Amino acid sequence: MSIKEKLMQDLKAAMKSHDKVRKDTITMVRAAIKQIEVDKRVDLSDEEVIDIISKQYKERVSSIEEFKRGGRDDLVAQTEEEIKILMEYLPKQLSDEELEDIIKEAIEKLSITTKRQIGELMKEVMPKVKGKADGKKVNSIASKYLN
């Protein structure tokens, strides 16, 4: 079953169970997918759908910080629930230890020694962790190992 099919199936289940947050979150994701499909006149693959869901996930994570600063605990709770729902459709996220292993391996492979070469390192690591780790997290872990 494709991710788009799973989203549709889960949307129907959320509507039947009157789960408003789940229904709204899935509807927003489906709308984003449909918008890109219409604009580009293509049928998106699961990998492209994961990219869209990842973007939605990142937007919500950054929103939480803004809501906390604004004292909007109600929106923080709702956004955290939306993040949990989005995580169901993303590949399992890599742990810090797994990420560190991948980064160390790439550093050794490319013989990288300074932070100036972090661009090369990111080009090597990001395709391996696409959808499984955030670029900011990769960059911060990589920075610990470079001078």
Short mmCIF file of N, CA, C and O in Angstrom, two decimals:
data_model
loop_
_atom_site.label_atom_id
_atom_site.label_comp_id
_atom_site.label_asym_id
_atom_site.label_seq_id
_atom_site.Cartn_x
_atom_site.Cartn_y
_atom_site.Cartn_z
N MET A 1 0.84 -1.18 0.00
CA MET A 1 0.00 0.00 0.00
C MET A 1 0.89 1.24 0.00
O MET A 1 1.82 1.36 0.79
N SER A 2 0.58 2.17 -0.90
CA SER A 2 1.37 3.40 -0.98
C SER A 2 1.02 4.31 0.21
O SER A 2 -0.01 4.12 0.87
N ILE A 3 1.85 5.29 0.43
CA ILE A 3 1.61 6.23 1.54
C ILE A 3 0.34 7.02 1.28
O ILE A 3 -0.44 7.27 2.20
N LYS A 4 0.11 7.40 0.02
CA LYS A 4 -1.11 8.16 -0.30
C LYS A 4 -2.35 7.32 0.00
O LYS A 4 -3.34 7.85 0.53
N GLU A 5 -2.30 6.03 -0.30
CA GLU A 5 -3.44 5.15 0.00
C GLU A 5 -3.64 5.03 1.50
O GLU A 5 -4.77 5.03 1.99
N LYS A 6 -2.53 4.91 2.23
CA LYS A 6 -2.61 4.80 3.69
C LYS A 6 -3.19 6.10 4.28
O LYS A 6 -4.01 6.04 5.20
N LEU A 7 -2.77 7.24 3.74
CA LEU A 7 -3.32 8.51 4.21
C LEU A 7 -4.84 8.56 4.01
O LEU A 7 -5.57 8.97 4.90
N MET A 8 -5.30 8.10 2.85
CA MET A 8 -6.73 8.11 2.57
C MET A 8 -7.48 7.17 3.52
O MET A 8 -8.53 7.53 4.06
N GLN A 9 -6.92 6.00 3.73
CA GLN A 9 -7.53 5.02 4.63
C GLN A 9 -7.58 5.57 6.06
O GLN A 9 -8.61 5.47 6.74
N ASP A 10 -6.49 6.18 6.50
CA ASP A 10 -6.44 6.75 7.85
C ASP A 10 -7.37 7.96 7.99
O ASP A 10 -7.93 8.19 9.06
N LEU A 11 -7.53 8.72 6.91
CA LEU A 11 -8.45 9.86 6.93
C LEU A 11 -9.88 9.36 7.15
O LEU A 11 -10.61 9.91 7.98
N LYS A 12 -10.26 8.32 6.44
CA LYS A 12 -11.61 7.76 6.61
C LYS A 12 -11.82 7.27 8.03
O LYS A 12 -12.87 7.52 8.64
N ALA A 13 -10.80 6.59 8.59
CA ALA A 13 -10.90 6.08 9.96
C ALA A 13 -11.02 7.24 10.95
O ALA A 13 -11.81 7.17 11.91
N ALA A 14 -10.25 8.31 10.74
CA ALA A 14 -10.30 9.47 11.63
C ALA A 14 -11.66 10.15 11.57
O ALA A 14 -12.18 10.61 12.59
N MET A 15 -12.25 10.19 10.39
CA MET A 15 -13.57 10.80 10.25
C MET A 15 -14.63 9.97 10.98
O MET A 15 -15.51 10.51 11.65
N LYS A 16 -14.53 8.65 10.86
CA LYS A 16 -15.49 7.77 11.53
C LYS A 16 -15.38 7.86 13.05
O LYS A 16 -16.37 7.79 13.76
N SER A 17 -14.14 8.00 13.53
CA SER A 17 -13.93 8.04 14.98
C SER A 17 -14.00 9.47 15.53
O SER A 17 -13.77 9.68 16.72
N HIS A 18 -14.27 10.45 14.68
CA HIS A 18 -14.38 11.85 15.08
C HIS A 18 -13.10 12.37 15.73
O HIS A 18 -13.15 13.16 16.67
N ASP A 19 -11.95 11.92 15.22
CA ASP A 19 -10.64 12.38 15.70
C ASP A 19 -10.26 13.62 14.88
O ASP A 19 -9.66 13.52 13.81
N LYS A 20 -10.63 14.79 15.39
CA LYS A 20 -10.47 16.04 14.65
C LYS A 20 -9.01 16.37 14.32
O LYS A 20 -8.70 16.76 13.20
N VAL A 21 -8.12 16.22 15.28
CA VAL A 21 -6.71 16.58 15.05
C VAL A 21 -6.12 15.69 13.97
O VAL A 21 -5.46 16.17 13.04
N ARG A 22 -6.37 14.39 14.06
CA ARG A 22 -5.84 13.45 13.05
C ARG A 22 -6.44 13.76 11.67
O ARG A 22 -5.73 13.80 10.67
N LYS A 23 -7.73 14.01 11.63
CA LYS A 23 -8.41 14.31 10.36
C LYS A 23 -7.83 15.58 9.74
O LYS A 23 -7.49 15.60 8.56
N ASP A 24 -7.68 16.62 10.54
CA ASP A 24 -7.15 17.90 10.04
C ASP A 24 -5.70 17.76 9.57
O ASP A 24 -5.32 18.32 8.54
N THR A 25 -4.90 17.03 10.32
CA THR A 25 -3.48 16.85 9.97
C THR A 25 -3.35 16.09 8.65
O THR A 25 -2.60 16.51 7.76
N ILE A 26 -4.08 15.00 8.53
CA ILE A 26 -4.01 14.21 7.30
C ILE A 26 -4.55 15.00 6.12
O ILE A 26 -4.00 14.96 5.02
N THR A 27 -5.61 15.76 6.34
CA THR A 27 -6.17 16.59 5.28
C THR A 27 -5.15 17.62 4.79
O THR A 27 -5.01 17.84 3.58
N MET A 28 -4.41 18.25 5.72
CA MET A 28 -3.39 19.22 5.33
C MET A 28 -2.28 18.57 4.51
O MET A 28 -1.82 19.13 3.52
N VAL A 29 -1.86 17.37 4.91
CA VAL A 29 -0.82 16.66 4.19
C VAL A 29 -1.31 16.29 2.79
O VAL A 29 -0.61 16.49 1.80
N ARG A 30 -2.51 15.76 2.72
CA ARG A 30 -3.08 15.38 1.42
C ARG A 30 -3.23 16.60 0.51
O ARG A 30 -3.01 16.51 -0.70
N ALA A 31 -3.61 17.74 1.08
CA ALA A 31 -3.74 18.97 0.29
C ALA A 31 -2.39 19.40 -0.27
O ALA A 31 -2.29 19.82 -1.44
N ALA A 32 -1.35 19.30 0.54
CA ALA A 32 0.00 19.67 0.08
C ALA A 32 0.45 18.75 -1.05
O ALA A 32 1.04 19.20 -2.04
N ILE A 33 0.17 17.46 -0.91
CA ILE A 33 0.52 16.48 -1.95
C ILE A 33 -0.25 16.80 -3.23
O ILE A 33 0.33 16.86 -4.32
N LYS A 34 -1.54 17.01 -3.10
CA LYS A 34 -2.39 17.28 -4.26
C LYS A 34 -1.95 18.56 -4.96
O LYS A 34 -1.91 18.62 -6.20
N GLN A 35 -1.59 19.59 -4.20
CA GLN A 35 -1.15 20.86 -4.78
C GLN A 35 0.07 20.66 -5.67
O GLN A 35 0.12 21.16 -6.79
N ILE A 36 1.04 19.90 -5.19
CA ILE A 36 2.25 19.67 -5.97
C ILE A 36 1.95 18.80 -7.19
O ILE A 36 2.46 19.05 -8.28
N GLU A 37 1.09 17.80 -7.01
CA GLU A 37 0.72 16.96 -8.15
C GLU A 37 0.02 17.76 -9.24
O GLU A 37 0.28 17.56 -10.43
N VAL A 38 -0.84 18.68 -8.86
CA VAL A 38 -1.55 19.51 -9.83
C VAL A 38 -0.59 20.50 -10.48
O VAL A 38 -0.58 20.67 -11.71
N ASP A 39 0.24 21.15 -9.68
CA ASP A 39 1.19 22.14 -10.21
C ASP A 39 2.17 21.52 -11.21
O ASP A 39 2.45 22.09 -12.25
N LYS A 40 2.70 20.36 -10.86
CA LYS A 40 3.72 19.71 -11.70
C LYS A 40 3.12 18.72 -12.70
O LYS A 40 3.84 18.18 -13.53
N ARG A 41 1.82 18.44 -12.55
CA ARG A 41 1.12 17.47 -13.41
C ARG A 41 1.81 16.12 -13.40
O ARG A 41 2.11 15.54 -14.45
N VAL A 42 2.09 15.63 -12.19
CA VAL A 42 2.72 14.32 -12.02
C VAL A 42 2.01 13.58 -10.89
O VAL A 42 1.26 14.16 -10.11
N ASP A 43 2.27 12.29 -10.82
CA ASP A 43 1.79 11.47 -9.72
C ASP A 43 3.01 11.21 -8.83
O ASP A 43 3.98 10.59 -9.28
N LEU A 44 3.00 11.72 -7.60
CA LEU A 44 4.17 11.64 -6.74
C LEU A 44 4.43 10.22 -6.25
O LEU A 44 3.50 9.48 -5.92
N SER A 45 5.70 9.88 -6.16
CA SER A 45 6.11 8.59 -5.62
C SER A 45 6.10 8.66 -4.09
O SER A 45 5.99 9.74 -3.51
N ASP A 46 6.24 7.50 -3.45
CA ASP A 46 6.28 7.47 -1.99
C ASP A 46 7.43 8.31 -1.45
O ASP A 46 7.29 8.98 -0.42
N GLU A 47 8.57 8.29 -2.14
CA GLU A 47 9.73 9.06 -1.68
C GLU A 47 9.43 10.56 -1.70
O GLU A 47 9.78 11.29 -0.78
N GLU A 48 8.76 11.01 -2.75
CA GLU A 48 8.40 12.42 -2.86
C GLU A 48 7.34 12.80 -1.82
O GLU A 48 7.36 13.90 -1.26
N VAL A 49 6.43 11.87 -1.53
CA VAL A 49 5.42 12.10 -0.50
C VAL A 49 6.10 12.22 0.87
O VAL A 49 5.75 13.08 1.68
N ILE A 50 7.10 11.38 1.11
CA ILE A 50 7.85 11.45 2.37
C ILE A 50 8.53 12.81 2.51
O ILE A 50 8.57 13.39 3.59
N ASP A 51 9.06 13.34 1.40
CA ASP A 51 9.68 14.68 1.43
C ASP A 51 8.67 15.74 1.86
O ASP A 51 8.98 16.63 2.66
N ILE A 52 7.45 15.63 1.35
CA ILE A 52 6.40 16.60 1.71
C ILE A 52 6.04 16.47 3.18
O ILE A 52 5.92 17.46 3.90
N ILE A 53 5.89 15.23 3.64
CA ILE A 53 5.55 15.01 5.05
C ILE A 53 6.68 15.50 5.94
O ILE A 53 6.45 16.10 6.99
N SER A 54 7.92 15.29 5.51
CA SER A 54 9.09 15.78 6.27
C SER A 54 9.05 17.29 6.39
O SER A 54 9.34 17.83 7.46
N LYS A 55 8.70 17.96 5.31
CA LYS A 55 8.62 19.42 5.33
C LYS A 55 7.54 19.87 6.32
O LYS A 55 7.76 20.80 7.10
N GLN A 56 6.39 19.20 6.29
CA GLN A 56 5.31 19.52 7.22
C GLN A 56 5.78 19.31 8.67
O GLN A 56 5.48 20.12 9.54
N TYR A 57 6.50 18.24 8.89
CA TYR A 57 7.04 17.92 10.22
C TYR A 57 7.96 19.04 10.69
O TYR A 57 7.83 19.54 11.80
N LYS A 58 8.88 19.46 9.83
CA LYS A 58 9.84 20.51 10.19
C LYS A 58 9.13 21.83 10.50
O LYS A 58 9.51 22.54 11.43
N GLU A 59 8.10 22.14 9.71
CA GLU A 59 7.35 23.37 9.95
C GLU A 59 6.71 23.36 11.34
O GLU A 59 6.72 24.36 12.05
N ARG A 60 6.18 22.22 11.72
CA ARG A 60 5.52 22.13 13.02
C ARG A 60 6.52 22.18 14.17
O ARG A 60 6.25 22.78 15.20
N VAL A 61 7.67 21.56 13.98
CA VAL A 61 8.71 21.61 15.02
C VAL A 61 9.15 23.04 15.26
O VAL A 61 9.28 23.48 16.40
N SER A 62 9.35 23.80 14.18
CA SER A 62 9.76 25.20 14.37
C SER A 62 8.62 26.04 14.94
O SER A 62 8.85 26.98 15.68
N SER A 63 7.37 25.67 14.63
CA SER A 63 6.22 26.40 15.18
C SER A 63 6.12 26.25 16.69
O SER A 63 5.71 27.19 17.38
N ILE A 64 6.48 25.09 17.19
CA ILE A 64 6.40 24.85 18.64
C ILE A 64 7.21 25.89 19.41
O ILE A 64 6.74 26.42 20.42
N GLU A 65 8.40 26.20 18.93
CA GLU A 65 9.25 27.19 19.60
C GLU A 65 8.55 28.55 19.64
O GLU A 65 8.58 29.23 20.66
N GLU A 66 7.95 28.92 18.52
CA GLU A 66 7.24 30.21 18.46
C GLU A 66 6.05 30.22 19.42
O GLU A 66 5.82 31.22 20.12
N PHE A 67 5.30 29.14 19.46
CA PHE A 67 4.15 29.06 20.35
C PHE A 67 4.56 29.13 21.81
O PHE A 67 3.90 29.75 22.63
N LYS A 68 5.68 28.47 22.14
CA LYS A 68 6.17 28.51 23.53
C LYS A 68 6.56 29.93 23.92
O LYS A 68 6.26 30.37 25.02
N ARG A 69 7.24 30.64 23.02
CA ARG A 69 7.63 32.01 23.30
C ARG A 69 6.41 32.92 23.47
O ARG A 69 6.43 33.86 24.24
N GLY A 70 5.35 32.59 22.72
CA GLY A 70 4.14 33.39 22.81
C GLY A 70 3.21 32.98 23.93
O GLY A 70 2.15 33.56 24.12
N GLY A 71 3.60 31.94 24.69
CA GLY A 71 2.78 31.48 25.80
C GLY A 71 1.50 30.79 25.36
O GLY A 71 0.51 30.78 26.10
N ARG A 72 1.50 30.19 24.18
CA ARG A 72 0.31 29.52 23.65
C ARG A 72 0.39 28.03 23.88
O ARG A 72 0.63 27.24 22.96
N ASP A 73 0.20 27.61 25.13
CA ASP A 73 0.29 26.20 25.49
C ASP A 73 -0.73 25.34 24.75
O ASP A 73 -0.48 24.17 24.47
N ASP A 74 -1.90 25.91 24.43
CA ASP A 74 -2.92 25.16 23.70
C ASP A 74 -2.41 24.78 22.30
O ASP A 74 -2.58 23.64 21.86
N LEU A 75 -1.74 25.72 21.63
CA LEU A 75 -1.20 25.44 20.31
C LEU A 75 0.00 24.51 20.37
O LEU A 75 0.22 23.71 19.46
N VAL A 76 0.78 24.60 21.44
CA VAL A 76 1.92 23.70 21.62
C VAL A 76 1.41 22.26 21.71
O VAL A 76 1.92 21.36 21.02
N ALA A 77 0.38 22.03 22.51
CA ALA A 77 -0.18 20.68 22.68
C ALA A 77 -0.74 20.16 21.36
O ALA A 77 -0.50 19.00 20.99
N GLN A 78 -1.46 20.99 20.64
CA GLN A 78 -2.05 20.57 19.37
C GLN A 78 -0.95 20.24 18.35
O GLN A 78 -1.02 19.24 17.65
N THR A 79 0.07 21.09 18.28
CA THR A 79 1.15 20.89 17.33
C THR A 79 1.95 19.62 17.67
O THR A 79 2.36 18.89 16.77
N GLU A 80 2.15 19.36 18.95
CA GLU A 80 2.85 18.13 19.35
C GLU A 80 2.05 16.90 18.93
O GLU A 80 2.62 15.89 18.50
N GLU A 81 0.73 16.97 19.02
CA GLU A 81 -0.13 15.87 18.57
C GLU A 81 -0.01 15.69 17.05
O GLU A 81 0.08 14.57 16.56
N GLU A 82 0.03 16.80 16.32
CA GLU A 82 0.18 16.73 14.87
C GLU A 82 1.52 16.10 14.50
O GLU A 82 1.61 15.31 13.56
N ILE A 83 2.57 16.44 15.25
CA ILE A 83 3.90 15.87 14.99
C ILE A 83 3.87 14.36 15.18
O ILE A 83 4.43 13.61 14.37
N LYS A 84 3.21 13.89 16.24
CA LYS A 84 3.10 12.44 16.47
C LYS A 84 2.41 11.76 15.29
O LYS A 84 2.82 10.68 14.87
N ILE A 85 1.38 12.40 14.77
CA ILE A 85 0.64 11.82 13.64
C ILE A 85 1.54 11.78 12.40
O ILE A 85 1.60 10.76 11.70
N LEU A 86 2.26 12.85 12.12
CA LEU A 86 3.15 12.89 10.96
C LEU A 86 4.26 11.85 11.06
O LEU A 86 4.65 11.26 10.04
N MET A 87 4.75 11.63 12.27
CA MET A 87 5.83 10.65 12.48
C MET A 87 5.41 9.24 12.04
O MET A 87 6.25 8.44 11.65
N GLU A 88 4.12 8.95 12.08
CA GLU A 88 3.63 7.63 11.68
C GLU A 88 3.90 7.36 10.20
O GLU A 88 3.97 6.20 9.79
N TYR A 89 4.02 8.41 9.41
CA TYR A 89 4.18 8.26 7.96
C TYR A 89 5.63 8.43 7.51
O TYR A 89 5.94 8.20 6.34
N LEU A 90 6.50 8.83 8.43
CA LEU A 90 7.91 9.00 8.10
C LEU A 90 8.69 7.74 8.44
O LEU A 90 8.30 6.99 9.35
N PRO A 91 9.80 7.50 7.76
CA PRO A 91 10.65 6.36 8.14
C PRO A 91 11.15 6.54 9.57
O PRO A 91 11.23 7.67 10.07
N LYS A 92 11.48 5.44 10.21
CA LYS A 92 11.98 5.50 11.58
C LYS A 92 13.20 6.41 11.62
O LYS A 92 14.11 6.29 10.81
N GLN A 93 13.19 7.36 12.56
CA GLN A 93 14.28 8.31 12.68
C GLN A 93 15.52 7.63 13.29
O GLN A 93 15.40 6.78 14.16
N LEU A 94 16.68 8.01 12.80
CA LEU A 94 17.93 7.46 13.31
C LEU A 94 18.23 8.02 14.69
O LEU A 94 17.99 9.19 14.96
N SER A 95 18.79 7.18 15.54
CA SER A 95 19.20 7.64 16.86
C SER A 95 20.49 8.46 16.71
O SER A 95 21.16 8.39 15.67
N ASP A 96 20.85 9.20 17.74
CA ASP A 96 22.09 9.99 17.70
C ASP A 96 23.30 9.09 17.48
O ASP A 96 24.22 9.44 16.75
N GLU A 97 23.28 7.91 18.12
CA GLU A 97 24.41 6.98 17.99
C GLU A 97 24.54 6.49 16.55
O GLU A 97 25.65 6.44 16.00
N GLU A 98 23.42 6.12 15.93
CA GLU A 98 23.46 5.65 14.54
C GLU A 98 23.94 6.76 13.62
O GLU A 98 24.74 6.52 12.71
N LEU A 99 23.49 7.97 13.88
CA LEU A 99 23.88 9.12 13.08
C LEU A 99 25.37 9.41 13.23
O LEU A 99 26.07 9.66 12.25
N GLU A 100 25.85 9.33 14.46
CA GLU A 100 27.28 9.55 14.72
C GLU A 100 28.13 8.52 13.97
O GLU A 100 29.17 8.87 13.41
N ASP A 101 27.69 7.26 13.95
CA ASP A 101 28.43 6.23 13.24
C ASP A 101 28.53 6.54 11.74
O ASP A 101 29.59 6.40 11.14
N ILE A 102 27.42 6.96 11.15
CA ILE A 102 27.39 7.30 9.73
C ILE A 102 28.31 8.48 9.45
O ILE A 102 29.07 8.48 8.48
N ILE A 103 28.27 9.49 10.33
CA ILE A 103 29.10 10.68 10.14
C ILE A 103 30.59 10.35 10.30
O ILE A 103 31.41 10.78 9.49
N LYS A 104 30.93 9.57 11.33
CA LYS A 104 32.33 9.18 11.53
C LYS A 104 32.87 8.41 10.32
O LYS A 104 33.99 8.64 9.87
N GLU A 105 32.04 7.51 9.80
CA GLU A 105 32.42 6.71 8.64
C GLU A 105 32.69 7.62 7.43
O GLU A 105 33.68 7.43 6.71
N ALA A 106 31.83 8.61 7.22
CA ALA A 106 32.00 9.53 6.10
C ALA A 106 33.24 10.41 6.29
O ALA A 106 33.95 10.69 5.32
N ILE A 107 33.50 10.83 7.53
CA ILE A 107 34.70 11.65 7.81
C ILE A 107 35.95 10.86 7.46
O ILE A 107 36.87 11.38 6.82
N GLU A 108 35.99 9.60 7.87
CA GLU A 108 37.15 8.76 7.56
C GLU A 108 37.27 8.51 6.06
O GLU A 108 38.37 8.58 5.50
N LYS A 109 36.16 8.22 5.41
CA LYS A 109 36.16 7.92 3.98
C LYS A 109 36.68 9.10 3.17
O LYS A 109 37.46 8.93 2.23
N LEU A 110 36.24 10.32 3.54
CA LEU A 110 36.60 11.52 2.78
C LEU A 110 37.85 12.21 3.32
O LEU A 110 38.30 13.20 2.75
N SER A 111 38.40 11.72 4.43
CA SER A 111 39.57 12.33 5.09
C SER A 111 39.34 13.80 5.39
O SER A 111 40.17 14.66 5.10
N ILE A 112 38.20 14.09 6.00
CA ILE A 112 37.83 15.47 6.34
C ILE A 112 38.40 15.81 7.72
O ILE A 112 38.31 15.01 8.64
N THR A 113 39.00 17.02 7.82
CA THR A 113 39.60 17.41 9.09
C THR A 113 39.10 18.74 9.63
O THR A 113 39.20 18.98 10.82
N THR A 114 38.62 19.62 8.76
CA THR A 114 38.21 20.95 9.23
C THR A 114 36.73 21.22 8.95
O THR A 114 36.12 20.58 8.11
N LYS A 115 36.21 22.23 9.66
CA LYS A 115 34.81 22.62 9.46
C LYS A 115 34.57 23.21 8.08
O LYS A 115 33.44 23.22 7.61
N ARG A 116 35.61 23.67 7.45
CA ARG A 116 35.47 24.23 6.11
C ARG A 116 35.00 23.16 5.11
O ARG A 116 34.43 23.48 4.09
N GLN A 117 35.28 21.92 5.43
CA GLN A 117 34.94 20.82 4.53
C GLN A 117 33.58 20.20 4.87
O GLN A 117 33.22 19.17 4.33
N ILE A 118 32.82 20.87 5.72
CA ILE A 118 31.55 20.30 6.17
C ILE A 118 30.56 20.14 5.00
O ILE A 118 29.74 19.23 5.00
N GLY A 119 30.68 20.98 3.99
CA GLY A 119 29.82 20.86 2.80
C GLY A 119 30.01 19.52 2.11
O GLY A 119 29.03 18.86 1.72
N GLU A 120 31.26 19.10 1.96
CA GLU A 120 31.57 17.80 1.36
C GLU A 120 30.96 16.67 2.21
O GLU A 120 30.39 15.72 1.67
N LEU A 121 31.11 16.81 3.51
CA LEU A 121 30.59 15.79 4.43
C LEU A 121 29.08 15.69 4.32
O LEU A 121 28.52 14.60 4.25
N MET A 122 28.42 16.84 4.28
CA MET A 122 26.96 16.85 4.18
C MET A 122 26.49 16.22 2.88
O MET A 122 25.50 15.48 2.85
N LYS A 123 27.21 16.46 1.78
CA LYS A 123 26.86 15.85 0.49
C LYS A 123 26.96 14.33 0.56
O LYS A 123 26.20 13.62 -0.10
N GLU A 124 27.89 13.84 1.34
CA GLU A 124 28.07 12.40 1.49
C GLU A 124 27.01 11.79 2.42
O GLU A 124 26.46 10.72 2.14
N VAL A 125 26.71 12.47 3.52
CA VAL A 125 25.85 11.90 4.57
C VAL A 125 24.36 12.05 4.26
O VAL A 125 23.59 11.11 4.47
N MET A 126 23.94 13.20 3.76
CA MET A 126 22.50 13.47 3.62
C MET A 126 21.74 12.47 2.75
O MET A 126 20.64 12.06 3.13
N PRO A 127 22.28 12.02 1.62
CA PRO A 127 21.53 11.01 0.86
C PRO A 127 21.31 9.71 1.64
O PRO A 127 20.29 9.04 1.47
N LYS A 128 22.24 9.38 2.52
CA LYS A 128 22.12 8.15 3.32
C LYS A 128 21.06 8.26 4.40
O LYS A 128 20.48 7.26 4.81
N VAL A 129 20.83 9.48 4.90
CA VAL A 129 19.91 9.66 6.02
C VAL A 129 18.63 10.40 5.63
O VAL A 129 17.85 10.79 6.49
N LYS A 130 18.42 10.58 4.33
CA LYS A 130 17.26 11.33 3.84
C LYS A 130 15.96 10.79 4.43
O LYS A 130 15.67 9.60 4.34
N GLY A 131 15.21 11.67 5.07
CA GLY A 131 13.94 11.28 5.67
C GLY A 131 14.08 10.63 7.03
O GLY A 131 13.11 10.45 7.74
N LYS A 132 15.31 10.27 7.40
CA LYS A 132 15.54 9.57 8.67
C LYS A 132 16.21 10.45 9.71
O LYS A 132 16.32 10.07 10.86
N ALA A 133 16.70 11.64 9.26
CA ALA A 133 17.35 12.56 10.19
C ALA A 133 17.28 13.97 9.61
O ALA A 133 17.32 14.15 8.39
N ASP A 134 17.20 14.93 10.48
CA ASP A 134 17.13 16.33 10.09
C ASP A 134 18.52 16.85 9.77
O ASP A 134 19.50 16.51 10.44
N GLY A 135 18.63 17.69 8.74
CA GLY A 135 19.91 18.24 8.33
C GLY A 135 20.59 19.05 9.42
O GLY A 135 21.81 19.02 9.56
N LYS A 136 19.81 19.79 10.22
CA LYS A 136 20.39 20.57 11.31
C LYS A 136 21.05 19.65 12.33
O LYS A 136 22.12 19.95 12.86
N LYS A 137 20.40 18.54 12.61
CA LYS A 137 20.93 17.58 13.58
C LYS A 137 22.23 16.97 13.04
O LYS A 137 23.21 16.83 13.77
N VAL A 138 22.25 16.61 11.76
CA VAL A 138 23.45 16.06 11.12
C VAL A 138 24.58 17.07 11.22
O VAL A 138 25.70 16.73 11.60
N ASN A 139 24.28 18.32 10.89
CA ASN A 139 25.29 19.37 10.91
C ASN A 139 25.85 19.58 12.32
O ASN A 139 27.06 19.70 12.50
N SER A 140 24.99 19.60 13.34
CA SER A 140 25.48 19.83 14.70
C SER A 140 26.33 18.67 15.20
O SER A 140 27.36 18.88 15.85
N ILE A 141 25.96 17.44 14.85
CA ILE A 141 26.77 16.28 15.26
C ILE A 141 28.11 16.30 14.51
O ILE A 141 29.16 16.05 15.10
N ALA A 142 28.07 16.61 13.21
CA ALA A 142 29.29 16.65 12.43
C ALA A 142 30.24 17.72 12.96
O ALA A 142 31.46 17.52 13.01
N SER A 143 29.69 18.85 13.37
CA SER A 143 30.52 19.94 13.90
C SER A 143 31.30 19.53 15.14
O SER A 143 32.40 20.03 15.38
N LYS A 144 30.77 18.60 15.92
CA LYS A 144 31.47 18.14 17.13
C LYS A 144 32.76 17.41 16.77
O LYS A 144 33.72 17.42 17.54
N TYR A 145 32.81 16.80 15.58
CA TYR A 145 33.96 16.00 15.20
C TYR A 145 34.98 16.76 14.35
O TYR A 145 36.04 16.23 14.03
N LEU A 146 34.64 17.99 13.98
CA LEU A 146 35.55 18.77 13.13
C LEU A 146 36.06 20.00 13.87
O LEU A 146 35.37 20.57 14.69
N ASN A 147 37.29 20.42 13.54
CA ASN A 147 37.89 21.60 14.17
C ASN A 147 37.55 22.86 13.41
O ASN A 147 37.49 22.94 12.27
#
